[in-house]
mmCIF file of C-alpha atoms in Angstrom:
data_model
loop_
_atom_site.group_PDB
_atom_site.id
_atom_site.type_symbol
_atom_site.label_atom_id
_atom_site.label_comp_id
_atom_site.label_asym_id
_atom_site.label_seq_id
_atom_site.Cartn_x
_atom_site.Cartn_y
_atom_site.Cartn_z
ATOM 1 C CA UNK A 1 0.000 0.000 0.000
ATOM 2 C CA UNK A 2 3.106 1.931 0.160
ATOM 3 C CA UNK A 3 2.200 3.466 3.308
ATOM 4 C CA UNK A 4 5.679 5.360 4.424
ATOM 5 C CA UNK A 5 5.653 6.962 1.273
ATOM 6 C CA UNK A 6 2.195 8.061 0.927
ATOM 7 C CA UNK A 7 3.199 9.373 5.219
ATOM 8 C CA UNK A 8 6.022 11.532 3.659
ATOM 9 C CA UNK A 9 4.022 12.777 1.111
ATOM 10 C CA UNK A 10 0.955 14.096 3.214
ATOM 11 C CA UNK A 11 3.714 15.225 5.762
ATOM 12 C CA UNK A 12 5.434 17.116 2.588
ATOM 13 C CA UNK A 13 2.728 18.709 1.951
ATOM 14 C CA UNK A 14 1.380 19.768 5.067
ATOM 15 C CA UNK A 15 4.840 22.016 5.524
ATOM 16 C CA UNK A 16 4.580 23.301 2.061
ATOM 17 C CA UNK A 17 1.247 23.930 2.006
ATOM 18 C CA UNK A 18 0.034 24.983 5.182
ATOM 19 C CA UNK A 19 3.032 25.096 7.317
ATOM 20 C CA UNK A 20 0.989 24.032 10.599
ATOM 21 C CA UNK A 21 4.656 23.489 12.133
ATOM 22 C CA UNK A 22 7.783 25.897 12.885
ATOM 23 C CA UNK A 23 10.022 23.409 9.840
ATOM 24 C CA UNK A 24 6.684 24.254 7.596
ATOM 25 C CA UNK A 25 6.767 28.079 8.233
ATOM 26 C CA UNK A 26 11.063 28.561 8.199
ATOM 27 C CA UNK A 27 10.570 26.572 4.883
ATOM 28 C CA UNK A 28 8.020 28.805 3.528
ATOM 29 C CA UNK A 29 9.877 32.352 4.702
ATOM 30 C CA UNK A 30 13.077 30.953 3.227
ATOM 31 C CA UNK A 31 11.045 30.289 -0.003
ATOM 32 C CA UNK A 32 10.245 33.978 0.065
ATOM 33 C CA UNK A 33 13.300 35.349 1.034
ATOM 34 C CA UNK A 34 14.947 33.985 -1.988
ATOM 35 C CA UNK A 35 11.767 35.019 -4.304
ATOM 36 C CA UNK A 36 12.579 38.939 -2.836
ATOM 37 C CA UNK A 37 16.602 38.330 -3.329
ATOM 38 C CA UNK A 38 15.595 37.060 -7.030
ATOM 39 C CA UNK A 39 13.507 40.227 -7.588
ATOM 40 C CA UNK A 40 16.173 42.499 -6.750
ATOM 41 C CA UNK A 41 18.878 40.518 -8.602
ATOM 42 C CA UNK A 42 16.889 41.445 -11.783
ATOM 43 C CA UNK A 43 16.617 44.927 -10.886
ATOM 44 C CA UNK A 44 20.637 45.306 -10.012
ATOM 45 C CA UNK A 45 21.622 43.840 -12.721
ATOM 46 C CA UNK A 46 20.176 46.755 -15.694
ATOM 47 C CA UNK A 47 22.533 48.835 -14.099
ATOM 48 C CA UNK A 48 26.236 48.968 -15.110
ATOM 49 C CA UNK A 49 28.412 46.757 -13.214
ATOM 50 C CA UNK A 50 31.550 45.638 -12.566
ATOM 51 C CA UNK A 51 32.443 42.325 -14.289
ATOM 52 C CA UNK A 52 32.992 39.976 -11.222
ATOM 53 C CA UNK A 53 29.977 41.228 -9.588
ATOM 54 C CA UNK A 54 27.502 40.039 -12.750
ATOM 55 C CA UNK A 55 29.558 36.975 -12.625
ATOM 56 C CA UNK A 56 28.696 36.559 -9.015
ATOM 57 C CA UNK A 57 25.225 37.815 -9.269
ATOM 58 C CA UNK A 58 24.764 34.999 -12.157
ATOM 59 C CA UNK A 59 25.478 32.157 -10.110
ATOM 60 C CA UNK A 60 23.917 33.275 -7.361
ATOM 61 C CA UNK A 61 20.484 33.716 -9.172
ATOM 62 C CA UNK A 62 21.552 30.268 -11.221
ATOM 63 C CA UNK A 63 21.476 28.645 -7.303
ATOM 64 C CA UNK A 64 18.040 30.490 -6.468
ATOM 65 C CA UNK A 65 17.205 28.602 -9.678
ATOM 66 C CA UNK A 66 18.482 25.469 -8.647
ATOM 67 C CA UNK A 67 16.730 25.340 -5.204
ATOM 68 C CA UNK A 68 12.941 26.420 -6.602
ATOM 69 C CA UNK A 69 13.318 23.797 -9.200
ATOM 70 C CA UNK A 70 14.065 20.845 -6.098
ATOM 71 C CA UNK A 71 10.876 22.812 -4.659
ATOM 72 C CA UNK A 72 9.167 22.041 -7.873
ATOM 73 C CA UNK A 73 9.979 18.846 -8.481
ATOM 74 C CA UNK A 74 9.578 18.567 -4.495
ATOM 75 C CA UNK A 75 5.911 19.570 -4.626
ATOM 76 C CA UNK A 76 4.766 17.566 -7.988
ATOM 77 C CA UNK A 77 6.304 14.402 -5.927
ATOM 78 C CA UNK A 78 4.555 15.104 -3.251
ATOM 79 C CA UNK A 79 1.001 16.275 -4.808
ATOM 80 C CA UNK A 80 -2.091 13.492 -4.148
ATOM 81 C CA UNK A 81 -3.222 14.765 -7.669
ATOM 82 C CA UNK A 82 0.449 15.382 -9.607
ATOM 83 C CA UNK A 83 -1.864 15.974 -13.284
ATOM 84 C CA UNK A 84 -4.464 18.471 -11.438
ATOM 85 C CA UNK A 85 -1.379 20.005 -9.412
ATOM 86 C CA UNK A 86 0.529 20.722 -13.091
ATOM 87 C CA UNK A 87 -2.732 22.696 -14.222
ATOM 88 C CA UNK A 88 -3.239 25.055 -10.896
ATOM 89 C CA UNK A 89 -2.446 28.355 -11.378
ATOM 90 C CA UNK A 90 0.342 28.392 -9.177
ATOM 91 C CA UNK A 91 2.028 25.611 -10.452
ATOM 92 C CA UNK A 92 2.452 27.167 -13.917
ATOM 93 C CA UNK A 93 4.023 29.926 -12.558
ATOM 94 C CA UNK A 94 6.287 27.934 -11.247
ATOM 95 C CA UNK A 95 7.334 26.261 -13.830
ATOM 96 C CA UNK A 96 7.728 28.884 -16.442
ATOM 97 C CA UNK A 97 10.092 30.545 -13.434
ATOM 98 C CA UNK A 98 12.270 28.103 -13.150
ATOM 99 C CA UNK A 99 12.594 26.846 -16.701
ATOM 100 C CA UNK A 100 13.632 30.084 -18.495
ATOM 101 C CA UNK A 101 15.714 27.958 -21.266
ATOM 102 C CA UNK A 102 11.751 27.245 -22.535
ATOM 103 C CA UNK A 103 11.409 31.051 -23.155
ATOM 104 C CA UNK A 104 14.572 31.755 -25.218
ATOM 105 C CA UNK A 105 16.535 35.758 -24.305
ATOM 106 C CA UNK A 106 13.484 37.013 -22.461
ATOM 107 C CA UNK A 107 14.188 36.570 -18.595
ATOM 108 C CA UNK A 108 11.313 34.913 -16.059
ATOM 109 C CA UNK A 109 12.855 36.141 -12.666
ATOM 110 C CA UNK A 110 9.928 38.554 -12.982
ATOM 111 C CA UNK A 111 7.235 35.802 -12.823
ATOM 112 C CA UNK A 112 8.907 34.647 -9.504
ATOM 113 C CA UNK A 113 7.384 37.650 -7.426
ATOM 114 C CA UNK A 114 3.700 36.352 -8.167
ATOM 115 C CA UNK A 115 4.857 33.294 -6.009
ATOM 116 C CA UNK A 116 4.649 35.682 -3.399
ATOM 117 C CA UNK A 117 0.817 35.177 -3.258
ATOM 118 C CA UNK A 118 1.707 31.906 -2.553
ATOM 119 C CA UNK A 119 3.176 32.620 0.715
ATOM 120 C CA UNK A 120 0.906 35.720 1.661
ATOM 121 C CA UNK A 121 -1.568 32.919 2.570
ATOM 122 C CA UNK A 122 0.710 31.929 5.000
ATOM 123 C CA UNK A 123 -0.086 34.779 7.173
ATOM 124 C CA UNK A 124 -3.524 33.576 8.944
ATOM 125 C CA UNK A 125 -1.413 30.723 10.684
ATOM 126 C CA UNK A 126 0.193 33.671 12.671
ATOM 127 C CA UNK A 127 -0.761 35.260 16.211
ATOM 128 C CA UNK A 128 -2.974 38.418 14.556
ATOM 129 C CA UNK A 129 -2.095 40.273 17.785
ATOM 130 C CA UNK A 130 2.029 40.071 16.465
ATOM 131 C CA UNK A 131 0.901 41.489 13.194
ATOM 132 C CA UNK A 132 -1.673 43.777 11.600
ATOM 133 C CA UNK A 133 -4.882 41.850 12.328
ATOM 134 C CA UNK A 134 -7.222 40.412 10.011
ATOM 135 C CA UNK A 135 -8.015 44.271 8.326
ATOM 136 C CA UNK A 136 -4.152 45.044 7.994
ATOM 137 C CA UNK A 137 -3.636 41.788 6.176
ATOM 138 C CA UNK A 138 -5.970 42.265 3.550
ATOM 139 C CA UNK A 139 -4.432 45.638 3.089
ATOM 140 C CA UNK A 140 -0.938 44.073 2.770
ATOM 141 C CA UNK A 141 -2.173 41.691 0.175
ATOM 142 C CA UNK A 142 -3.683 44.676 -1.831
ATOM 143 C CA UNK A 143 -0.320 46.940 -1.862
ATOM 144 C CA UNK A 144 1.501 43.725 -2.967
ATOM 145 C CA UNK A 145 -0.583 42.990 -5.095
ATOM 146 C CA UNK A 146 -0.419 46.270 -7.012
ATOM 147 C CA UNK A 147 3.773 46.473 -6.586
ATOM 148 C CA UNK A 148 3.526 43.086 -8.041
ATOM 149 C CA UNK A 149 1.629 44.480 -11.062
ATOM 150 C CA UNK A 150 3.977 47.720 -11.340
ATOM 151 C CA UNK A 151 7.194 45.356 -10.688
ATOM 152 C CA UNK A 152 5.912 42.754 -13.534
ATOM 153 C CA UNK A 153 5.191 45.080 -15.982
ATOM 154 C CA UNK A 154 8.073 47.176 -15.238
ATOM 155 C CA UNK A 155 10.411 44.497 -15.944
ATOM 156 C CA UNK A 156 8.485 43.365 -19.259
ATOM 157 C CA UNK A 157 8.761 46.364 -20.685
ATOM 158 C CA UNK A 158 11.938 47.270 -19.936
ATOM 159 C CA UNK A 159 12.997 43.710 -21.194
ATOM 160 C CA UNK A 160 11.335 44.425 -24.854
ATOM 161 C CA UNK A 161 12.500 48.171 -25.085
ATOM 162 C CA UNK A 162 15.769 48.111 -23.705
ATOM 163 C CA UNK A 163 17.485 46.440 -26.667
ATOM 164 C CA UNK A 164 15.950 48.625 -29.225
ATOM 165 C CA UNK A 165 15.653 51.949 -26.800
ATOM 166 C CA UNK A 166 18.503 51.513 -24.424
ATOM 167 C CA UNK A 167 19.183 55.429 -24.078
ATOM 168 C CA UNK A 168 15.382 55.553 -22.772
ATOM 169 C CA UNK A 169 14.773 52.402 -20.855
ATOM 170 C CA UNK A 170 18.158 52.306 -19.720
ATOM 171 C CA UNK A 171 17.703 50.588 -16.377
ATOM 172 C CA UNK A 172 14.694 49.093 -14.293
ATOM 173 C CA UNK A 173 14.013 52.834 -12.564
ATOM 174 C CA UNK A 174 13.073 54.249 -16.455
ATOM 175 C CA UNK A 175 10.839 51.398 -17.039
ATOM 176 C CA UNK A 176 9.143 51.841 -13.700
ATOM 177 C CA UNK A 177 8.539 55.199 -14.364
ATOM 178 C CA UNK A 178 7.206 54.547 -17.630
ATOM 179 C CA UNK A 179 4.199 51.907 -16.658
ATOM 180 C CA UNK A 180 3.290 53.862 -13.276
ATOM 181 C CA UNK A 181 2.853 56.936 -15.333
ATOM 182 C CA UNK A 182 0.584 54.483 -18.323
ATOM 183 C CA UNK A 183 -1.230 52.790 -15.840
ATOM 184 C CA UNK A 184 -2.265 55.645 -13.856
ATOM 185 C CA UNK A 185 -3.492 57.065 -17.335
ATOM 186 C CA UNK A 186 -1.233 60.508 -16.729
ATOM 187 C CA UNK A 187 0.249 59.521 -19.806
ATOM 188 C CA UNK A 188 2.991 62.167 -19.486
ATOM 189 C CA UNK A 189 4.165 61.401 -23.444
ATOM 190 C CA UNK A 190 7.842 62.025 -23.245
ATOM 191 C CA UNK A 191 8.473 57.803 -23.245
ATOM 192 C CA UNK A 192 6.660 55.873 -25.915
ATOM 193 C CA UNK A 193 7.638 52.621 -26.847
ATOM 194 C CA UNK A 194 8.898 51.836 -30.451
ATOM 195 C CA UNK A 195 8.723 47.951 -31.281
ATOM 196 C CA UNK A 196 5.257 45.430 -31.429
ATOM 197 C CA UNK A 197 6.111 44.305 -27.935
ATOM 198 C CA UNK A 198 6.261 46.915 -26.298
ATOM 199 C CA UNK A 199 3.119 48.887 -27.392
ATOM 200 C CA UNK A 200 1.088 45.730 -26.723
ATOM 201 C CA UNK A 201 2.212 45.780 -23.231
ATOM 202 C CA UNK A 202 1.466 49.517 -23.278
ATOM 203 C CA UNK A 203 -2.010 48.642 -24.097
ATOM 204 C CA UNK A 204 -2.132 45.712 -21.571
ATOM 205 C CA UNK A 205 -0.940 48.879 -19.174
ATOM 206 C CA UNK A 206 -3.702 50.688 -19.796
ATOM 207 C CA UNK A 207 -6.000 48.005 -19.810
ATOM 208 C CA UNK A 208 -5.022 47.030 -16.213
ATOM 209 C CA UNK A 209 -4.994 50.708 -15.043
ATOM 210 C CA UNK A 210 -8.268 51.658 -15.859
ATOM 211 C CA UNK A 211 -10.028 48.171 -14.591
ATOM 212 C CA UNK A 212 -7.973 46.618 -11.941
ATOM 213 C CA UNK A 213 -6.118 48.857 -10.707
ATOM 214 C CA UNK A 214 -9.337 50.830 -9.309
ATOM 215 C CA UNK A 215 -11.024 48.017 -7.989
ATOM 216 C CA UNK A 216 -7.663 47.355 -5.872
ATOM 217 C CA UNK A 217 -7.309 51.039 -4.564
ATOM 218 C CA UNK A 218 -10.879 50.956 -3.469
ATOM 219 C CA UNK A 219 -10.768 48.227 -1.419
ATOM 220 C CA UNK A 220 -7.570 49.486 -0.329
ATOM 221 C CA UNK A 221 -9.535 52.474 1.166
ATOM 222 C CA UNK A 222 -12.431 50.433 2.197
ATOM 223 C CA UNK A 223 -9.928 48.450 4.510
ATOM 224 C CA UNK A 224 -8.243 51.226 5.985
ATOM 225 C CA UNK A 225 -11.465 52.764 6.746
ATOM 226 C CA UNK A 226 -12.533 49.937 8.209
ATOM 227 C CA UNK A 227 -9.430 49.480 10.168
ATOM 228 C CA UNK A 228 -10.513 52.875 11.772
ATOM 229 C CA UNK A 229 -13.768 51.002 13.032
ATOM 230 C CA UNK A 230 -11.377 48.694 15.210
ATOM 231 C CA UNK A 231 -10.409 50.137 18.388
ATOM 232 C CA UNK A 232 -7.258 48.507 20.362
ATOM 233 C CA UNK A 233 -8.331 47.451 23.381
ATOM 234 C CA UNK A 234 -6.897 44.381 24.731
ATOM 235 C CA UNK A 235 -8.824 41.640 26.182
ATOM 236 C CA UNK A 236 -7.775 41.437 30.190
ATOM 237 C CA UNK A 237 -8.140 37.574 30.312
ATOM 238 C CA UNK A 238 -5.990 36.645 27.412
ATOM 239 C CA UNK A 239 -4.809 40.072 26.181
ATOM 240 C CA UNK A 240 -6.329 39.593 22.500
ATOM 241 C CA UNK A 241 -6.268 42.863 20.837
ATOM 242 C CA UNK A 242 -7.955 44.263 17.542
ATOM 243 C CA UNK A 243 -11.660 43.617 18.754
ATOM 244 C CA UNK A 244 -14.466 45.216 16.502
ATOM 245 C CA UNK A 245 -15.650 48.557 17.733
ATOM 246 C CA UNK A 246 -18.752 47.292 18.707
ATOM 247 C CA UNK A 247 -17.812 43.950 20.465
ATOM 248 C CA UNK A 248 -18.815 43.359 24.105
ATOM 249 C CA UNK A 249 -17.168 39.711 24.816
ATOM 250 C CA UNK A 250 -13.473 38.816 23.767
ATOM 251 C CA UNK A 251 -13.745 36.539 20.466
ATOM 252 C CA UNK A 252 -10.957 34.386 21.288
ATOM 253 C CA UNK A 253 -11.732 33.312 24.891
ATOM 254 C CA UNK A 254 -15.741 34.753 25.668
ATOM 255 C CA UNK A 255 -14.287 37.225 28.466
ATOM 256 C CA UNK A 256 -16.301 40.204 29.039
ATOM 257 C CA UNK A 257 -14.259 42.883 27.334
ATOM 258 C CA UNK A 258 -13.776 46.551 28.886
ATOM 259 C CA UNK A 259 -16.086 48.916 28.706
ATOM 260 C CA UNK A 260 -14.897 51.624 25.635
ATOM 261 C CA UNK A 261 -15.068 55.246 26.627
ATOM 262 C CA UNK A 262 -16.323 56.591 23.106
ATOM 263 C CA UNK A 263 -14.465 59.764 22.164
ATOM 264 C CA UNK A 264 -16.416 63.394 21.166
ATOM 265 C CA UNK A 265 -14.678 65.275 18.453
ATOM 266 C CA UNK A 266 -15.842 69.281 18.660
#
């Protein structure tokens, strides 16, 4: 019945997945950390620098590149479903990641920041008192989300244009510029792209500014306002903070909460 194995695999996945234990969660933040260090390898390295530092920067991405694919090939071992887990969402991602050879001169490291929704989820296994609460989280999943837009199209466009426009999109800061100011639809006109690629992701820009990118900001505001709903007093039995405004027992532990002395503004 091949019962160790099928053991190792639910264990596997248990750390990867939900990281219930401290191995799961160190795991997981080390998967992160590297996803961040992989980000900003791609953004150092469309600047000018000396030789032995690109050569050092190169196999330290190539490494970063080695250790997601064993977490690839980690994760398909382990999946109950390996077919269904090749066609999730996530999975793709992490695949065309890793496997840049597939995708010929332009560079995937970009892709790798979406992973990062991977491990946001990660979040709601921690104390809410040590971090921003259940409100703050939500709001720290919509500002990544939107720096992961800005970063990912940032780095396509500066990947199509530089080659053919390297006195405009010279490095990743020019670029950035360049698809905050399209997809904020300020449009300032003094960078335009010149080849196919690039004005389809100009459109794509747009596209995403003018449907997305609202829908994110208002909920953005929606959450903060919300946030302003929640006051901060602790629970005295087992000091659970970040009750709703309106909440008369503690919702961890059922403890009476103390009484809050509501504020007058003249």
């Amino acid at each position: 019945m091949g019962g160790p194995v099928e053991s190792l695999k639910l264990r596997i996945r248990s750390e990867l997945e939900e990281a219930e234990t401290k191995l799961g969660l160190g795991v997981n933040i080390a998967i992160a950390t590297l996803i961040l260090i992989s980000a900003g390898l791609f953004i150092v390295e469309t600047y000018p620098l000396p030789t032995t530092v690109g050569v050092a920067l190169t196999y330290l991405d190539w490494l970063i590149l080695a250790i997601f694919m064993v977490e690839y090939g980690v994760r398909l071992w382990a999946a109950e479903r390996p077919l269904r887990y090749i066609v999730n969402p996530y999975a793709i991602v992490d695949l065309v990641a890793i496997l840049p050879i597939l995708v010929g001169f332009f560079d995937m490291r970009l892709l790798r920041l979406i992973r990062w929704l991977r491990v946001l989820k990660l979040a709601r296994f921690l104390e809410e008192e040590r971090w921003l609460g259940r409100e703050g989280l939500i709001i720290a999943r919509i500002v990544f989300t939107l720096v992961s837009i800005i970063f990912i199209y940032s780095g396509a466009i500066y990947q199509v244009e530089h080659p053919v426009k390297p006195n405009v999109f010279g490095t990743f800061l020019d670029a950035m510029y360049f698809a905050v100011v399209t997809m904020t639809t300020v449009g300032y006109g003094d960078v335009t792209p010149v080849s196919d690629a690039g004005r389809t992701l100009t459109v794509m820009m747009i596209l995403t500014g003018i449907t997305l990118i609202p829908t994110q900001v208002g909920s953005l505001i929606q959450n903060i306002n919300r946030i302003q709903t929640v006051n901060a007093m602790r629970c005295e039995h087992c000091g659970l903070s970040g009750h709703e405004s309106d909440a008369v027992y503690c919702r961890r532990c059922g403890a009476k909460l103390p009484e809050v002395q509501s504020t007058s503004t003249t």
